[in-house]
Amino acid sequence: MTYAFPSELEDLPEGVIDFHAHIDEARELGWIDPPSKLIPLLDEARVQRAVVMTYRDATFDDRAAIDYVADAIQAFPDRLIGFARIRPSDNGSAGDLLRHAVLELGFAGLKLHPVTTFRLPSDPATVALTRVAAELGVPVLFHCGDEGMTTPTAIEGLARKVPDAKIILGHMGGYFHTEEAIGVAVRNGGIYLETSAMPYPHRIQQAVESIGADRVLFGSDAPGAPPRLEVRKILIAGLDPADQRKVLRENALTLLGGR
Amino acid sequence: MVRSFDIVDSLVFLGQRESADHVFAALDRAGIDAAVLAPARDRDRSDRAANDRVAKLRQDAPDTRRQVGRVDPYAPDVLDEVARCVEVHGVAGFYLNPREESFTISGTDAAPTIAAIAAHGLPAIIETGTPWVSEPLQVATVAHRHPELDIVMTNGGQLNISGLGQAEAFAALEQAPRLRILTSGVYRQDFIETVITRFGAGRVLFASAAPVFTPEYEILRVLGAECSDNDRAMVAGEAARQLFW
């Protein structure tokens, strides 16, 4: 007998926005994930749009990662929202690249991944880049997990130096730092928590109870973590319908500022 | 939902922090048919007492519940407890947690305990993925020392939300044919699917690790996996039946 995956997504609000998805062709990792792989995954999860970023970092002199996303958002303007994954620099060039991505290519935010950039979030280069993001009015999505330099308290150091930045803790702390992530969000009003990949639905409810629903965002980390699975985490979390709509869509719209 | 296969949860923790009724209710909500019960680390830190408590709970539904004994290699009576779990409680295997008990799985301190478990011919579930104490390649080292021992790594053999633990988990599975993984909390669905494709569904067992993770969510990793129905049935329950029943 063929098994049918449970389809209880009829109650999802319209226009769900996935705040953390990937498109890239990182052959060294074996992760070949072009937009054509992502879009059907969004469709089956009833996700209207996704914030997308690469696995690779871009620099001023090597813009392949920026170009890849730029092409994708041009090809799928109604489905994909581009975030620039950039390696912070000591000479200000990373900020110039971010300005180019946002002002000229229509990107809507910055992605930072300290595991690949080897930069503590509070180091001067990252602070400078984050200040540029804040000036541009775009949010900064961090990989936030259990590895050194990616933990919530590591990122809190940046939030304190750039208090007007909107900083999103992607994966909201991973396996062992979700409680810490909630604590950082309680202490810092510019911190948002994004739900992708971390395996605790109850932490989503705890996050909403602790900081309110306005700073919690649905993300999947697609395509590795399929949106149709990740969105169910939000449903299992047991939020009331108004908070669920905020997490699944409205908070993203606010952060993206109409982009 | 339409299914025609058994769902067996290969790792459920019972302890003093959350009531057994609460845990079993969560399993029921997820549609789980049977479970392998392990003691959580309790406040009294007595594995003997914890194993006794789980044994009582197992007796309430012996056909659908199996027990694995929890032992701490540093406990002075650990080898006696291994023997007691087998002789008195008829455990179906053992559970070792290097992170909570602060030992290195491949280190000399754990060696006598693992040898004792292997001598009984029972499988060992090993909490895997913590750096320095239970890396998948350290578990593979144990597997090499004891080729007769069936070892099951929790969490897909990795706890890394960057995906950087996958390579070593794959390497461990490649090196040790009797090494298996649990699906509990695994990062990236395609990791589970790749293990099924590369190593066979018999080496992947569904587990929720309730109440650490949520069974209602964890089972979706298996139910939503891109694999054949036969493979899904194997992962969902047959592999556990073969190992623990």
Coordinates of C-alpha atoms in Angstrom, one line a residue:
Chain A
M1 CA 0.0 0.0 0.0
T2 CA 1.5 3.3 -1.0
Y3 CA 2.0 5.6 2.0
A4 CA 0.5 9.1 1.9
F5 CA 2.3 11.8 3.8
P6 CA -0.2 13.6 6.1
S7 CA -1.5 16.7 4.5
E8 CA -2.8 18.9 7.2
L9 CA -1.7 22.2 5.7
E10 CA -5.1 23.4 4.8
D11 CA -5.1 25.6 7.9
L12 CA -2.0 27.4 6.9
P13 CA -2.6 31.1 6.2
E14 CA -2.1 32.3 2.7
G15 CA 1.2 33.8 1.7
V16 CA 3.6 32.0 4.0
I17 CA 7.2 33.4 3.8
D18 CA 10.1 31.1 4.6
F19 CA 12.8 33.3 6.0
H20 CA 15.7 30.9 5.5
A21 CA 16.3 28.9 2.4
H22 CA 19.3 28.1 0.2
I23 CA 20.1 28.1 -3.4
D24 CA 23.6 27.3 -4.6
E25 CA 25.8 24.7 -6.2
A26 CA 28.4 23.9 -3.7
R27 CA 30.1 20.9 -5.2
E28 CA 32.7 20.6 -2.5
L29 CA 29.8 19.8 0.0
G30 CA 27.8 17.8 -2.5
W31 CA 24.9 20.3 -2.1
I32 CA 23.6 21.0 -5.5
D33 CA 20.5 23.1 -4.9
P34 CA 19.5 25.3 -7.8
P35 CA 16.2 27.4 -7.6
S36 CA 14.5 24.7 -9.7
K37 CA 15.0 22.3 -6.7
L38 CA 13.7 24.8 -4.2
I39 CA 10.5 26.1 -5.9
P40 CA 8.6 22.8 -5.9
L41 CA 9.5 22.3 -2.2
L42 CA 7.9 25.7 -1.5
D43 CA 4.9 24.7 -3.5
E44 CA 4.2 21.5 -1.7
A45 CA 4.5 23.3 1.6
R46 CA 2.2 26.1 0.5
V47 CA 5.0 28.6 1.0
Q48 CA 4.5 31.7 -1.3
R49 CA 8.0 33.2 -1.0
A50 CA 11.4 32.4 0.4
V51 CA 14.4 34.4 1.5
V52 CA 17.3 32.7 -0.3
M53 CA 21.0 32.9 0.2
T54 CA 24.0 30.8 -0.9
Y55 CA 26.2 28.4 0.9
R56 CA 29.2 30.3 -0.3
D57 CA 30.5 33.7 0.9
A58 CA 31.0 36.5 -1.5
T59 CA 33.7 39.1 -1.3
F60 CA 34.1 42.4 -3.2
D61 CA 36.5 40.6 -5.6
D62 CA 34.6 37.3 -5.8
R63 CA 31.0 38.0 -6.4
A64 CA 29.9 34.6 -7.7
A65 CA 27.6 34.1 -4.7
I66 CA 25.9 37.5 -5.2
D67 CA 25.5 36.9 -9.0
Y68 CA 23.9 33.5 -8.4
V69 CA 21.2 34.9 -6.1
A70 CA 20.8 38.0 -8.4
D71 CA 20.0 35.7 -11.3
A72 CA 17.6 33.7 -9.2
I73 CA 15.6 36.6 -7.9
Q74 CA 15.4 37.9 -11.5
A75 CA 14.1 34.6 -12.7
F76 CA 11.6 34.1 -9.8
P77 CA 10.7 37.7 -8.7
D78 CA 7.4 36.6 -7.1
R79 CA 8.9 33.7 -5.2
L80 CA 12.5 34.5 -4.1
I81 CA 13.9 37.3 -2.0
G82 CA 17.6 37.7 -2.1
F83 CA 19.9 37.9 0.9
A84 CA 23.6 38.6 0.3
R85 CA 26.0 36.2 2.1
I86 CA 29.1 38.2 2.4
R87 CA 32.5 37.8 4.1
P88 CA 33.2 40.8 6.4
S89 CA 36.3 42.7 5.4
D90 CA 38.8 44.9 7.2
N91 CA 38.8 47.5 4.4
G92 CA 35.2 48.4 4.1
S93 CA 34.8 46.6 0.8
A94 CA 32.2 44.2 2.2
G95 CA 30.0 47.2 3.0
D96 CA 30.4 48.4 -0.5
L97 CA 29.3 45.0 -1.8
L98 CA 26.3 45.0 0.4
R99 CA 25.3 48.5 -0.8
H100 CA 25.6 47.3 -4.4
A101 CA 23.5 44.2 -3.6
V102 CA 20.7 46.1 -1.9
L103 CA 20.6 49.3 -3.8
E104 CA 21.4 48.1 -7.3
L105 CA 20.4 44.4 -7.3
G106 CA 17.3 44.6 -5.0
F107 CA 18.6 42.3 -2.3
A108 CA 16.7 42.5 1.0
G109 CA 19.2 41.5 3.6
L110 CA 22.6 40.2 4.7
K111 CA 23.5 36.7 5.7
L112 CA 26.5 36.0 7.9
H113 CA 27.9 32.6 8.8
P114 CA 30.8 32.8 11.2
V115 CA 31.7 29.1 10.6
T116 CA 32.9 30.0 7.1
T117 CA 34.0 33.6 7.7
F118 CA 36.0 32.8 10.9
R119 CA 34.9 36.2 12.3
L120 CA 33.5 36.7 15.8
P121 CA 30.2 38.6 15.3
S122 CA 31.5 41.5 17.5
D123 CA 34.7 41.9 15.7
P124 CA 35.3 45.3 14.0
A125 CA 34.8 44.1 10.4
T126 CA 31.4 42.4 11.2
V127 CA 30.3 45.5 13.2
A128 CA 31.1 47.7 10.3
L129 CA 29.2 45.6 7.9
T130 CA 26.3 45.3 10.2
R131 CA 26.2 49.1 10.5
V132 CA 25.9 49.3 6.8
A133 CA 23.0 46.9 6.9
A134 CA 21.4 49.0 9.6
E135 CA 21.9 52.2 7.5
L136 CA 20.3 50.5 4.5
G137 CA 17.4 49.3 6.7
V138 CA 17.9 45.6 5.9
P139 CA 18.1 42.8 8.5
V140 CA 21.1 40.6 9.2
L141 CA 20.4 36.8 9.4
F142 CA 23.1 34.9 11.3
H143 CA 23.7 31.2 11.3
C144 CA 23.2 30.7 15.1
G145 CA 23.9 27.3 16.4
D146 CA 26.3 25.5 18.8
E147 CA 29.6 26.1 17.1
G148 CA 32.1 28.7 18.3
M149 CA 31.4 32.2 17.2
T150 CA 27.8 31.3 16.2
T151 CA 26.2 31.0 19.6
P152 CA 23.5 33.5 20.7
T153 CA 25.8 35.2 23.2
A154 CA 28.5 35.6 20.6
I155 CA 26.0 37.4 18.4
E156 CA 24.7 39.4 21.4
G157 CA 28.0 41.1 21.4
L158 CA 27.3 42.5 18.0
A159 CA 23.7 43.5 18.9
R160 CA 25.0 45.6 21.8
K161 CA 27.5 47.4 19.5
V162 CA 24.9 48.0 16.8
P163 CA 21.6 48.4 18.7
D164 CA 19.6 49.7 15.7
A165 CA 20.4 46.6 13.6
K166 CA 17.8 44.0 13.1
I167 CA 19.6 40.8 13.8
I168 CA 18.0 37.4 13.2
L169 CA 19.3 34.3 15.0
G170 CA 18.8 31.6 12.3
H171 CA 18.1 28.2 13.8
M172 CA 17.6 30.0 17.1
G173 CA 20.5 28.4 18.8
G174 CA 20.6 24.9 17.2
Y175 CA 20.6 21.9 19.5
F176 CA 21.9 23.2 22.8
H177 CA 21.5 27.0 22.7
T178 CA 17.8 27.6 22.1
E179 CA 17.2 28.6 25.6
E180 CA 20.1 31.0 25.5
A181 CA 18.8 32.4 22.2
I182 CA 15.5 33.2 23.8
G183 CA 17.4 34.9 26.7
V184 CA 19.4 37.0 24.2
A185 CA 16.2 38.0 22.5
V186 CA 14.6 39.0 25.8
R187 CA 17.6 41.3 26.6
N188 CA 17.9 42.8 23.1
G189 CA 14.9 44.3 21.3
G190 CA 16.6 44.1 17.9
I191 CA 17.1 40.3 18.0
Y192 CA 14.7 38.1 16.1
L193 CA 14.5 34.3 16.4
E194 CA 14.1 32.2 13.3
T195 CA 12.9 28.6 13.6
S196 CA 14.6 26.6 10.9
A197 CA 16.2 23.2 11.6
M198 CA 16.3 23.3 15.4
P199 CA 14.3 20.3 16.5
Y200 CA 12.1 21.7 19.4
P201 CA 8.6 22.9 18.6
H202 CA 8.1 23.7 22.2
R203 CA 10.9 26.3 22.1
I204 CA 8.9 28.2 19.5
Q205 CA 6.0 28.5 21.9
Q206 CA 8.4 29.4 24.6
A207 CA 9.9 32.1 22.4
V208 CA 6.5 33.6 21.7
E209 CA 5.6 33.6 25.4
S210 CA 9.0 35.2 26.3
I211 CA 9.3 38.0 23.7
G212 CA 5.9 38.0 22.0
A213 CA 5.1 36.8 18.5
D214 CA 6.5 39.9 16.6
R215 CA 10.1 38.8 16.7
V216 CA 9.7 35.1 15.8
L217 CA 10.1 34.1 12.1
F218 CA 9.4 30.9 10.3
G219 CA 12.3 29.5 8.3
S220 CA 13.0 26.0 6.9
D221 CA 16.7 25.9 5.9
A222 CA 15.5 24.4 2.7
P223 CA 16.2 22.4 0.7
G224 CA 18.1 20.3 3.2
A225 CA 15.3 20.6 5.7
P226 CA 12.1 20.5 3.6
P227 CA 9.6 23.3 4.2
R228 CA 6.7 20.8 4.4
L229 CA 8.3 19.4 7.5
E230 CA 9.5 22.6 9.0
V231 CA 6.2 24.4 8.7
R232 CA 4.6 21.6 10.7
K233 CA 6.9 22.5 13.5
I234 CA 5.0 25.8 13.7
L235 CA 1.7 24.1 13.7
I236 CA 2.8 21.6 16.4
A237 CA 4.0 24.6 18.5
G238 CA 0.4 25.3 19.3
L239 CA 0.4 29.1 18.7
D240 CA -2.9 30.9 18.6
P241 CA -3.9 31.8 15.0
A242 CA -2.9 35.5 15.2
D243 CA 0.5 34.7 16.5
Q244 CA 0.9 31.9 13.9
R245 CA 0.1 34.4 11.1
K246 CA 2.8 36.7 12.5
V247 CA 5.4 34.0 12.6
L248 CA 4.5 32.6 9.2
R249 CA 4.1 35.8 7.3
E250 CA 3.5 39.2 8.9
N251 CA 6.8 39.5 10.7
A252 CA 8.7 38.7 7.6
L253 CA 6.8 41.4 5.6
T254 CA 7.6 44.0 8.3
L255 CA 11.3 43.1 8.3
L256 CA 11.5 43.1 4.5
G257 CA 9.9 46.5 4.3
G258 CA 8.0 45.8 1.2
R259 CA 10.8 44.3 -0.7
Chain B
M1 CA -2.9 9.5 7.1
V2 CA -2.6 6.1 5.3
R3 CA -0.1 3.6 6.5
S4 CA 0.2 -0.2 6.8
F5 CA 3.3 -0.5 8.8
D6 CA 4.3 -0.5 12.5
I7 CA 5.9 2.5 14.1
V8 CA 8.5 1.6 16.7
D9 CA 10.2 4.4 18.6
S10 CA 13.7 3.1 19.2
L11 CA 14.5 5.5 22.0
V12 CA 12.2 7.0 24.6
F13 CA 13.5 8.4 27.9
L14 CA 11.6 7.9 31.1
G15 CA 12.7 9.7 34.2
Q16 CA 11.8 11.8 37.1
R17 CA 11.5 15.1 35.4
E18 CA 8.5 14.3 33.2
S19 CA 5.7 11.8 34.1
A20 CA 5.6 8.6 32.2
D21 CA 1.9 9.2 31.4
H22 CA 2.9 12.5 29.7
V23 CA 5.6 10.7 27.7
F24 CA 3.3 7.9 26.6
A25 CA 0.6 10.3 25.7
A26 CA 3.0 12.0 23.4
L27 CA 3.8 8.7 21.7
D28 CA 0.1 8.0 21.3
R29 CA -0.5 11.3 19.6
A30 CA 2.3 10.5 17.2
G31 CA 0.7 7.1 16.4
I32 CA 3.6 5.1 17.8
D33 CA 2.9 1.4 18.2
A34 CA 5.8 0.3 20.3
A35 CA 8.9 1.8 22.1
V36 CA 12.3 1.1 23.4
L37 CA 12.5 2.6 26.9
A38 CA 15.7 4.0 28.4
P39 CA 16.2 5.8 31.7
A40 CA 16.8 9.5 31.6
R41 CA 19.5 10.9 33.8
D42 CA 17.7 11.4 37.0
R43 CA 18.4 13.6 40.0
D44 CA 19.3 10.8 42.2
R45 CA 22.0 9.8 39.7
S46 CA 21.4 6.1 40.4
D47 CA 21.3 4.0 37.3
R48 CA 20.2 1.0 39.4
A49 CA 17.1 2.9 40.6
A50 CA 16.4 4.3 37.2
N51 CA 16.7 0.9 35.5
D52 CA 14.3 -0.5 38.1
R53 CA 11.8 2.3 37.5
V54 CA 11.8 1.7 33.7
A55 CA 11.5 -2.0 34.3
K56 CA 8.2 -1.4 36.2
L57 CA 6.9 0.7 33.4
R58 CA 7.9 -1.8 30.8
Q59 CA 5.9 -4.5 32.6
D60 CA 2.7 -2.5 32.1
A61 CA 2.9 -3.3 28.4
P62 CA 5.5 -6.0 27.8
D63 CA 4.6 -6.7 24.3
T64 CA 4.9 -3.2 23.0
R65 CA 7.7 -2.0 25.2
R66 CA 11.3 -3.0 25.4
Q67 CA 13.9 -1.7 27.9
V68 CA 17.5 -0.8 27.5
G69 CA 19.7 -0.6 30.6
R70 CA 21.5 2.6 31.3
V71 CA 25.0 2.3 32.9
D72 CA 27.8 4.6 33.7
P73 CA 31.3 3.3 33.1
Y74 CA 32.6 5.3 36.0
A75 CA 30.2 3.7 38.5
P76 CA 32.1 1.3 40.8
D77 CA 29.4 -1.4 40.3
V78 CA 28.9 -0.9 36.6
L79 CA 29.8 -4.4 35.6
D80 CA 27.4 -5.8 38.2
E81 CA 24.7 -3.5 36.9
V82 CA 25.2 -4.7 33.4
A83 CA 24.8 -8.3 34.5
R84 CA 21.8 -7.3 36.7
C85 CA 20.0 -5.6 33.9
V86 CA 20.3 -8.7 31.8
E87 CA 19.5 -11.3 34.4
V88 CA 16.8 -9.4 36.4
H89 CA 15.2 -7.1 33.8
G90 CA 15.9 -9.0 30.6
V91 CA 16.9 -5.8 28.9
A92 CA 17.0 -5.7 25.1
G93 CA 20.2 -3.7 25.0
F94 CA 22.0 -0.9 26.7
Y95 CA 22.2 2.9 26.5
L96 CA 25.4 4.9 27.0
N97 CA 25.6 8.6 27.2
P98 CA 29.2 9.9 27.1
R99 CA 28.1 13.5 27.3
E100 CA 26.1 13.2 30.5
E101 CA 28.4 10.8 32.2
S102 CA 31.6 12.6 31.0
F103 CA 33.5 9.8 29.4
T104 CA 35.0 9.3 26.0
I105 CA 33.2 6.4 24.2
S106 CA 36.4 5.1 22.7
G107 CA 38.5 5.7 25.8
T108 CA 40.0 3.2 28.2
D109 CA 37.5 4.1 31.0
A110 CA 34.6 2.9 28.9
A111 CA 36.2 -0.2 27.5
P112 CA 35.3 -2.7 30.3
T113 CA 31.7 -1.7 30.2
I114 CA 31.4 -2.0 26.4
A115 CA 33.2 -5.3 26.5
A116 CA 30.7 -6.6 29.1
I117 CA 27.8 -5.4 26.9
A118 CA 29.3 -7.0 23.9
A119 CA 29.8 -10.3 25.8
H120 CA 26.0 -10.5 26.4
G121 CA 25.4 -10.1 22.6
L122 CA 23.1 -7.2 23.1
P123 CA 23.0 -3.9 21.1
A124 CA 24.2 -0.6 22.5
I125 CA 22.5 2.7 21.8
I126 CA 25.2 5.4 22.1
E127 CA 24.4 9.1 22.5
T128 CA 26.5 10.4 19.6
G129 CA 27.5 13.7 18.2
T130 CA 29.1 15.5 21.2
P131 CA 32.6 16.7 20.3
W132 CA 35.5 15.0 22.1
V133 CA 33.5 12.3 23.8
S134 CA 31.1 10.7 21.3
E135 CA 32.1 11.7 17.8
P136 CA 30.9 9.2 15.1
L137 CA 34.4 8.1 14.3
Q138 CA 35.0 7.5 17.9
V139 CA 31.9 5.3 17.9
A140 CA 33.3 3.6 14.8
T141 CA 36.5 2.9 16.7
V142 CA 34.4 1.0 19.3
A143 CA 32.7 -0.8 16.5
H144 CA 36.1 -2.0 15.1
R145 CA 37.1 -3.3 18.5
H146 CA 33.9 -5.2 18.8
P147 CA 32.8 -6.3 15.4
E148 CA 30.2 -8.6 17.0
L149 CA 28.4 -5.6 18.7
D150 CA 25.4 -3.9 17.1
I151 CA 25.8 -0.2 17.9
V152 CA 23.1 2.5 17.2
M153 CA 24.2 6.1 17.1
T154 CA 21.6 8.7 18.2
N155 CA 20.8 11.8 16.2
G156 CA 22.1 10.4 13.0
G157 CA 25.5 10.2 14.5
Q158 CA 25.9 14.0 14.5
L159 CA 24.8 17.1 16.3
N160 CA 25.8 19.9 14.0
I161 CA 23.3 22.3 12.6
S162 CA 25.8 23.5 10.0
G163 CA 25.7 20.0 8.5
L164 CA 29.4 19.7 9.1
G165 CA 28.9 16.5 11.1
Q166 CA 27.6 14.6 8.1
A167 CA 30.9 13.7 6.6
E168 CA 32.1 11.9 9.7
A169 CA 28.8 10.2 10.2
F170 CA 28.9 8.8 6.7
A171 CA 32.5 7.8 7.2
A172 CA 31.6 5.9 10.4
L173 CA 28.7 4.1 8.7
E174 CA 31.0 3.2 5.8
Q175 CA 33.7 1.8 8.1
A176 CA 31.5 -0.3 10.4
P177 CA 28.8 -2.4 8.8
R178 CA 26.9 -3.1 12.0
L179 CA 26.7 0.6 12.9
R180 CA 23.2 2.1 12.6
I181 CA 21.7 5.5 13.2
L182 CA 18.6 6.8 14.9
T183 CA 16.6 9.5 13.2
S184 CA 16.1 11.6 16.3
G185 CA 16.7 15.3 15.8
V186 CA 18.7 14.7 12.6
Y187 CA 19.7 17.9 10.7
R188 CA 18.8 17.7 7.0
Q189 CA 16.2 15.3 5.7
D190 CA 18.4 14.4 2.8
F191 CA 21.0 13.0 5.2
I192 CA 18.4 10.3 6.3
E193 CA 17.5 9.6 2.7
T194 CA 21.2 9.4 1.7
V195 CA 21.9 6.9 4.5
I196 CA 19.0 4.8 3.3
T197 CA 20.2 4.9 -0.3
R198 CA 23.9 4.3 0.5
F199 CA 23.7 1.8 3.4
G200 CA 20.2 0.4 3.3
A201 CA 17.1 1.1 5.3
G202 CA 18.0 -1.6 7.8
R203 CA 20.6 0.7 9.2
V204 CA 18.2 3.6 10.0
L205 CA 15.9 3.4 12.9
F206 CA 13.1 5.8 13.8
A207 CA 13.5 7.3 17.2
S208 CA 12.0 10.4 18.9
A209 CA 14.2 10.6 21.9
A210 CA 11.1 11.8 23.7
P211 CA 10.7 13.9 25.7
V212 CA 13.9 15.6 24.6
F213 CA 12.4 15.9 21.1
T214 CA 8.8 15.8 20.1
P215 CA 7.5 12.5 18.8
E216 CA 4.7 14.1 16.7
Y217 CA 7.4 16.1 14.9
E218 CA 10.1 13.5 14.8
I219 CA 8.0 10.8 13.1
L220 CA 7.4 13.2 10.2
R221 CA 11.1 12.8 9.3
V222 CA 10.4 9.2 8.5
L223 CA 6.9 9.6 7.1
G224 CA 8.1 12.4 4.8
A225 CA 11.3 10.8 3.7
E226 CA 11.8 10.4 -0.1
C227 CA 12.1 6.6 -0.1
S228 CA 10.2 3.5 -1.1
D229 CA 7.4 2.3 1.0
N230 CA 9.4 -0.8 1.9
D231 CA 12.3 1.3 3.1
R232 CA 9.9 3.5 5.0
A233 CA 8.4 0.5 6.8
M234 CA 11.9 -0.8 7.6
V235 CA 13.0 2.6 9.1
A236 CA 9.7 3.2 10.9
G237 CA 9.6 -0.1 12.7
E238 CA 11.0 -3.3 11.2
A239 CA 14.6 -2.4 11.8
A240 CA 13.9 -1.9 15.5
R241 CA 11.9 -5.1 15.7
Q242 CA 14.9 -7.0 14.2
L243 CA 17.2 -5.5 16.7
F244 CA 15.3 -5.2 20.0
W245 CA 12.5 -7.8 19.8

